[in-house]
Short mmCIF file of N, CA and C in Angstrom, two decimals:
data_model
loop_
_atom_site.label_atom_id
_atom_site.label_comp_id
_atom_site.label_asym_id
_atom_site.label_seq_id
_atom_site.Cartn_x
_atom_site.Cartn_y
_atom_site.Cartn_z
N MET A 346 -5.96 29.82 -8.94
CA MET A 346 -6.05 28.98 -9.03
C MET A 346 -5.42 27.40 -8.21
N GLU A 347 -6.55 26.64 -7.86
CA GLU A 347 -5.94 25.94 -6.78
C GLU A 347 -5.12 24.36 -7.24
N LYS A 348 -4.12 24.22 -6.89
CA LYS A 348 -2.63 23.29 -7.24
C LYS A 348 -3.74 21.88 -6.88
N TYR A 349 -3.50 21.92 -5.83
CA TYR A 349 -3.97 20.34 -5.28
C TYR A 349 -5.31 20.37 -4.91
N PHE A 350 -5.44 18.65 -4.80
CA PHE A 350 -6.72 17.96 -4.59
C PHE A 350 -6.88 17.49 -3.63
N ASN A 351 -7.53 16.57 -3.09
CA ASN A 351 -7.83 15.60 -2.10
C ASN A 351 -9.15 14.81 -2.89
N TYR A 352 -9.06 13.65 -2.84
CA TYR A 352 -10.47 13.39 -3.61
C TYR A 352 -10.61 11.90 -2.61
N SER A 353 -12.26 11.65 -2.49
CA SER A 353 -12.67 11.07 -1.90
C SER A 353 -13.78 10.03 -2.41
N ILE A 354 -14.04 8.71 -2.68
CA ILE A 354 -15.01 7.57 -3.05
C ILE A 354 -15.70 7.30 -1.91
N HIS A 355 -17.34 7.03 -1.80
CA HIS A 355 -18.04 6.21 -0.87
C HIS A 355 -19.27 6.14 -1.56
N LEU A 356 -19.96 5.06 -0.99
CA LEU A 356 -21.28 4.89 -1.07
C LEU A 356 -22.11 6.10 -0.59
N LYS A 357 -23.10 6.30 -1.09
CA LYS A 357 -24.43 7.22 -0.51
C LYS A 357 -24.92 6.41 0.07
N ASN A 358 -25.47 6.84 1.56
CA ASN A 358 -26.34 6.27 2.21
C ASN A 358 -27.64 6.82 1.87
N GLU A 359 -28.51 5.96 1.68
CA GLU A 359 -30.25 6.27 1.15
C GLU A 359 -30.99 4.95 1.68
N GLY A 360 -31.10 4.91 3.21
CA GLY A 360 -31.75 4.55 3.96
C GLY A 360 -30.91 2.91 4.23
N THR A 361 -32.07 1.87 3.57
CA THR A 361 -31.70 0.84 3.60
C THR A 361 -30.52 0.41 2.00
N THR A 362 -31.12 0.94 1.25
CA THR A 362 -29.75 0.82 -0.06
C THR A 362 -29.23 1.32 -0.46
N ARG A 363 -27.92 1.45 -0.74
CA ARG A 363 -26.65 1.87 -1.35
C ARG A 363 -26.15 1.88 -2.71
N GLU A 364 -26.62 2.12 -3.08
CA GLU A 364 -26.90 2.17 -4.64
C GLU A 364 -25.96 3.47 -5.48
N THR A 365 -25.71 4.28 -4.81
CA THR A 365 -25.09 5.44 -5.88
C THR A 365 -23.79 5.73 -4.83
N ILE A 366 -22.74 6.01 -6.29
CA ILE A 366 -21.53 6.26 -5.48
C ILE A 366 -21.25 7.73 -5.29
N VAL A 367 -20.50 7.97 -4.77
CA VAL A 367 -20.04 9.55 -4.77
C VAL A 367 -18.56 9.82 -4.69
N LEU A 368 -18.40 10.60 -5.67
CA LEU A 368 -16.66 10.80 -5.75
C LEU A 368 -16.78 12.53 -5.52
N LYS A 369 -15.70 12.67 -4.82
CA LYS A 369 -15.90 14.28 -4.00
C LYS A 369 -14.12 14.47 -4.54
N GLN A 370 -13.99 15.55 -4.58
CA GLN A 370 -13.11 16.39 -4.96
C GLN A 370 -12.53 17.32 -3.98
N ILE A 371 -12.12 17.56 -3.42
CA ILE A 371 -12.06 18.64 -2.37
C ILE A 371 -10.49 19.44 -2.69
N SER A 372 -10.30 21.20 -2.55
CA SER A 372 -9.19 21.86 -2.80
C SER A 372 -8.63 21.58 -1.35
N GLU A 373 -7.04 21.54 -1.45
CA GLU A 373 -6.42 21.70 -0.16
C GLU A 373 -6.48 22.99 0.49
N SER A 374 -7.17 23.69 0.35
CA SER A 374 -7.75 24.86 1.05
C SER A 374 -9.22 24.85 1.16
N ASN A 375 -10.21 24.00 0.93
CA ASN A 375 -11.12 23.64 0.91
C ASN A 375 -12.21 24.90 0.63
N ALA A 376 -11.27 25.57 -0.41
CA ALA A 376 -12.32 26.43 -1.20
C ALA A 376 -12.84 26.06 -2.45
N ILE A 377 -13.25 24.80 -2.96
CA ILE A 377 -13.48 24.55 -4.20
C ILE A 377 -13.76 22.82 -3.59
N HIS A 378 -15.01 22.46 -3.99
CA HIS A 378 -16.31 21.52 -3.57
C HIS A 378 -16.69 21.01 -4.91
N ASN A 379 -16.15 19.78 -5.49
CA ASN A 379 -16.81 19.16 -7.08
C ASN A 379 -17.44 18.22 -6.18
N ILE A 380 -18.31 17.77 -6.63
CA ILE A 380 -19.08 16.06 -6.08
C ILE A 380 -19.75 15.84 -7.35
N LEU A 381 -19.32 14.35 -7.68
CA LEU A 381 -20.25 13.29 -8.91
C LEU A 381 -20.69 12.49 -8.03
N GLU A 382 -22.15 12.23 -8.52
CA GLU A 382 -22.65 11.00 -7.99
C GLU A 382 -23.20 10.14 -9.47
N PHE A 383 -22.88 8.78 -9.43
CA PHE A 383 -23.30 7.83 -10.37
C PHE A 383 -23.63 6.70 -9.59
N PRO A 384 -24.78 5.68 -10.45
CA PRO A 384 -25.06 4.34 -9.89
C PRO A 384 -24.15 3.71 -9.61
N LYS A 385 -24.07 2.49 -8.77
CA LYS A 385 -22.79 2.02 -8.32
C LYS A 385 -22.81 1.24 -9.36
N SER A 386 -23.75 0.68 -10.24
CA SER A 386 -23.48 -0.56 -11.23
C SER A 386 -22.43 0.12 -12.56
N ASP A 387 -22.27 1.33 -12.18
CA ASP A 387 -21.07 2.46 -13.55
C ASP A 387 -20.43 2.13 -13.07
N ILE A 388 -19.88 1.94 -12.08
CA ILE A 388 -18.03 1.86 -11.26
C ILE A 388 -17.20 1.02 -12.38
N ASP A 389 -17.39 0.45 -12.79
CA ASP A 389 -16.16 -0.38 -13.54
C ASP A 389 -16.38 0.17 -15.35
N MET A 390 -17.44 1.13 -15.73
CA MET A 390 -17.84 2.00 -16.94
C MET A 390 -16.76 3.27 -16.30
N VAL A 391 -16.90 3.64 -15.27
CA VAL A 391 -16.33 4.89 -15.29
C VAL A 391 -14.97 5.00 -14.91
N ILE A 392 -14.53 3.51 -14.39
CA ILE A 392 -13.01 3.47 -14.05
C ILE A 392 -11.77 3.38 -15.39
N GLU A 393 -13.05 2.42 -16.53
CA GLU A 393 -12.53 2.11 -17.93
C GLU A 393 -12.20 3.49 -18.86
N THR A 394 -12.90 4.59 -18.41
CA THR A 394 -13.26 5.60 -19.02
C THR A 394 -12.34 6.88 -18.51
N LEU A 395 -11.94 6.73 -17.64
CA LEU A 395 -10.71 7.29 -16.44
C LEU A 395 -9.55 6.72 -17.59
N PHE A 396 -9.29 5.99 -17.64
CA PHE A 396 -7.86 5.28 -18.17
C PHE A 396 -7.63 5.77 -19.69
N LYS A 397 -9.26 5.39 -20.09
CA LYS A 397 -9.37 5.50 -21.92
C LYS A 397 -8.74 7.13 -21.94
N SER A 398 -9.49 7.90 -21.23
CA SER A 398 -9.36 9.52 -21.20
C SER A 398 -8.01 9.93 -20.86
N LYS A 399 -6.96 8.93 -20.05
CA LYS A 399 -5.69 9.16 -19.51
C LYS A 399 -4.91 9.16 -20.85
N LYS A 400 -5.15 8.15 -21.64
CA LYS A 400 -4.55 7.63 -22.40
C LYS A 400 -4.66 8.62 -23.46
N ASP A 401 -5.52 9.04 -24.12
CA ASP A 401 -6.29 10.54 -24.67
C ASP A 401 -5.29 11.56 -24.70
N ILE A 402 -5.35 11.79 -23.30
CA ILE A 402 -4.60 13.37 -23.05
C ILE A 402 -3.23 12.74 -23.03
N PHE A 403 -2.74 12.40 -22.25
CA PHE A 403 -1.32 12.08 -22.44
C PHE A 403 -0.60 11.81 -23.64
N ASP A 404 -1.31 10.95 -24.23
CA ASP A 404 -0.79 10.13 -25.59
C ASP A 404 0.14 9.19 -25.29
N GLU A 405 0.01 8.46 -24.50
CA GLU A 405 0.37 6.80 -24.37
C GLU A 405 -0.34 5.84 -23.83
N GLU A 406 0.26 4.47 -23.89
CA GLU A 406 -0.20 3.65 -23.79
C GLU A 406 -0.47 3.28 -22.80
N ILE A 407 -1.51 2.70 -21.89
CA ILE A 407 -2.13 2.73 -20.66
C ILE A 407 -2.65 1.41 -20.66
N ASP A 408 -2.43 0.45 -19.83
CA ASP A 408 -3.51 -0.59 -19.96
C ASP A 408 -4.04 -0.75 -18.89
N LEU A 409 -5.40 -1.00 -18.63
CA LEU A 409 -6.05 -1.15 -17.82
C LEU A 409 -5.39 -2.28 -16.57
N PRO A 410 -5.49 -2.17 -15.43
CA PRO A 410 -5.21 -2.91 -14.24
C PRO A 410 -5.74 -4.47 -14.76
N ASN A 411 -4.65 -5.26 -14.08
CA ASN A 411 -5.45 -6.42 -14.17
C ASN A 411 -6.51 -6.76 -13.03
N GLU A 412 -6.82 -7.94 -13.38
CA GLU A 412 -7.52 -8.28 -12.09
C GLU A 412 -7.24 -8.64 -10.92
N GLN A 413 -7.59 -8.54 -9.94
CA GLN A 413 -6.89 -8.85 -8.38
C GLN A 413 -6.92 -10.14 -8.45
N GLU A 414 -5.75 -11.04 -7.85
CA GLU A 414 -6.45 -12.20 -7.02
C GLU A 414 -7.01 -11.52 -5.51
N ILE A 415 -8.20 -13.04 -5.51
CA ILE A 415 -9.17 -12.90 -4.35
C ILE A 415 -8.01 -13.40 -2.88
N ASN A 416 -8.37 -12.84 -2.03
CA ASN A 416 -7.75 -13.70 -0.57
C ASN A 416 -8.14 -15.05 -0.72
N PRO A 417 -6.86 -15.68 -0.21
CA PRO A 417 -7.51 -17.03 -0.58
C PRO A 417 -8.61 -18.41 0.30
N MET A 418 -8.25 -17.01 1.41
CA MET A 418 -10.00 -17.96 2.38
C MET A 418 -11.35 -17.59 1.44
N ILE A 419 -11.02 -16.50 1.23
CA ILE A 419 -12.52 -15.80 0.49
C ILE A 419 -12.82 -16.95 -0.66
N LEU A 420 -11.39 -17.15 -1.69
CA LEU A 420 -11.41 -17.76 -2.68
C LEU A 420 -12.20 -19.57 -2.50
N ASP A 421 -11.61 -20.09 -1.81
CA ASP A 421 -11.70 -21.35 -1.31
C ASP A 421 -12.82 -21.17 -0.49
N THR A 422 -14.08 -20.15 0.03
CA THR A 422 -15.43 -20.20 0.37
C THR A 422 -16.53 -19.99 -1.14
N LEU A 423 -15.72 -19.19 -1.61
CA LEU A 423 -16.85 -19.19 -3.27
C LEU A 423 -16.57 -20.27 -3.99
N VAL A 424 -15.14 -21.19 -4.39
CA VAL A 424 -15.09 -22.41 -5.04
C VAL A 424 -16.20 -23.01 -4.01
N GLU A 425 -16.31 -23.33 -2.83
CA GLU A 425 -17.16 -24.11 -2.37
C GLU A 425 -18.74 -23.66 -2.44
N LEU A 426 -18.88 -22.53 -2.43
CA LEU A 426 -20.27 -21.99 -2.96
C LEU A 426 -20.77 -22.53 -4.31
N PHE A 427 -19.73 -22.12 -5.15
CA PHE A 427 -19.68 -22.52 -6.39
C PHE A 427 -20.05 -23.94 -6.51
N PHE A 428 -19.38 -24.59 -6.33
CA PHE A 428 -19.84 -26.32 -6.24
C PHE A 428 -21.32 -26.76 -5.64
N SER A 429 -21.64 -26.06 -4.81
CA SER A 429 -22.81 -26.39 -4.48
C SER A 429 -23.83 -25.41 -4.93
N GLY A 430 -24.16 -24.93 -6.29
CA GLY A 430 -24.85 -24.67 -7.06
C GLY A 430 -25.05 -23.22 -7.17
N ILE A 431 -24.41 -22.35 -6.02
CA ILE A 431 -24.30 -20.95 -6.67
C ILE A 431 -23.81 -20.39 -7.84
N SER A 432 -24.46 -19.45 -8.18
CA SER A 432 -23.98 -18.64 -9.71
C SER A 432 -22.99 -17.80 -9.30
N ILE A 433 -22.34 -17.43 -10.19
CA ILE A 433 -21.33 -16.70 -9.91
C ILE A 433 -21.82 -14.98 -10.51
N ALA A 434 -22.75 -14.85 -10.97
CA ALA A 434 -23.34 -13.99 -10.70
C ALA A 434 -24.08 -13.32 -9.03
N ASP A 435 -24.98 -14.49 -8.58
CA ASP A 435 -25.12 -14.60 -6.92
C ASP A 435 -23.90 -13.88 -6.30
N LEU A 436 -22.69 -14.84 -6.37
CA LEU A 436 -21.26 -14.97 -5.73
C LEU A 436 -21.08 -13.15 -5.79
N ALA A 437 -21.26 -12.64 -7.12
CA ALA A 437 -20.25 -11.24 -7.43
C ALA A 437 -21.43 -10.25 -6.33
N SER A 438 -22.82 -10.49 -6.63
CA SER A 438 -23.21 -9.95 -5.78
C SER A 438 -23.17 -9.94 -4.27
N GLN A 439 -23.53 -11.38 -3.84
CA GLN A 439 -23.10 -11.20 -2.42
C GLN A 439 -21.52 -10.97 -1.84
N TYR A 440 -20.45 -10.94 -2.40
CA TYR A 440 -19.12 -10.65 -2.42
C TYR A 440 -19.14 -9.42 -2.81
N ASN A 441 -19.96 -8.73 -3.18
CA ASN A 441 -19.43 -6.87 -4.17
C ASN A 441 -18.10 -7.45 -4.74
N LEU A 442 -18.28 -8.46 -5.34
CA LEU A 442 -16.79 -8.35 -6.06
C LEU A 442 -17.12 -8.46 -8.13
N PRO A 443 -16.23 -8.08 -8.49
CA PRO A 443 -17.18 -8.23 -10.19
C PRO A 443 -16.87 -9.48 -10.48
N GLU A 444 -17.85 -10.06 -11.62
CA GLU A 444 -17.86 -11.13 -11.92
C GLU A 444 -16.85 -11.66 -12.38
N SER A 445 -16.48 -10.84 -13.45
CA SER A 445 -14.83 -11.24 -13.72
C SER A 445 -13.77 -11.36 -12.68
N MET A 446 -14.27 -11.07 -12.27
CA MET A 446 -12.75 -11.36 -11.02
C MET A 446 -12.63 -12.97 -10.43
N ILE A 447 -14.08 -13.29 -10.44
CA ILE A 447 -14.30 -14.24 -9.78
C ILE A 447 -14.02 -15.70 -10.51
N LYS A 448 -14.39 -15.24 -12.10
CA LYS A 448 -13.99 -16.10 -13.22
C LYS A 448 -12.83 -16.92 -13.31
N GLN A 449 -12.23 -15.51 -13.36
CA GLN A 449 -10.78 -15.19 -13.13
C GLN A 449 -10.16 -16.67 -12.46
N ASN A 450 -10.18 -15.71 -10.99
CA ASN A 450 -10.08 -16.73 -9.81
C ASN A 450 -10.33 -18.57 -9.59
N LEU A 451 -11.53 -18.47 -10.31
CA LEU A 451 -12.06 -19.86 -9.82
C LEU A 451 -11.26 -20.87 -11.13
N GLU A 452 -10.79 -20.37 -12.37
CA GLU A 452 -10.13 -20.75 -13.48
C GLU A 452 -8.67 -20.71 -12.71
N ARG A 453 -7.97 -19.91 -11.95
CA ARG A 453 -6.78 -20.26 -11.73
C ARG A 453 -6.57 -21.43 -10.39
N LYS A 454 -7.84 -21.18 -10.22
CA LYS A 454 -7.97 -22.59 -9.00
C LYS A 454 -8.41 -24.09 -9.89
N GLY A 455 -8.27 -23.89 -11.32
CA GLY A 455 -8.37 -25.16 -11.96
C GLY A 455 -9.73 -25.75 -12.10
N ILE A 456 -10.68 -24.76 -12.14
CA ILE A 456 -12.10 -24.72 -11.92
C ILE A 456 -12.62 -24.43 -13.81
N VAL A 457 -12.67 -25.56 -14.84
CA VAL A 457 -13.40 -25.25 -15.88
C VAL A 457 -15.09 -24.75 -16.31
N LEU A 458 -14.61 -23.93 -16.40
CA LEU A 458 -16.44 -22.45 -16.49
C LEU A 458 -16.03 -22.55 -17.98
N PHE A 459 -18.04 -22.78 -18.59
CA PHE A 459 -18.58 -23.17 -19.61
C PHE A 459 -19.61 -21.89 -20.04
N ASP A 460 -19.63 -21.56 -20.98
CA ASP A 460 -20.12 -20.21 -20.73
C ASP A 460 -21.71 -20.76 -21.53
N ASP A 461 -22.76 -19.93 -20.56
CA ASP A 461 -24.07 -20.13 -20.60
C ASP A 461 -24.75 -20.38 -21.89
N PHE A 462 -25.58 -21.03 -22.34
CA PHE A 462 -25.99 -21.68 -24.09
C PHE A 462 -26.97 -20.63 -24.07
#
């Protein structure tokens, strides 16, 4: 039985759109190859499920990772674009960042965000 594995994750090249994530597990001896493909939009759910499963398997409290801070230069650009009327959803799509991360960083800059009505 193989003991050590290497993992890689990347976007599948599907012509002009790259909407599928490929997670590969390859044994150290290259004897075992496992591949999991899922839609790019499911990445947050997959990560959350992995963390929850780890908690169940090891029976210990595991916190989900906190949102990270955005590079200050990119954040300044996001602030300008947000004030020019571009939505957080559009910014998330354009910069390939989670909306929650953008909201958290904008709020750290002192910008008050209101929920949509």
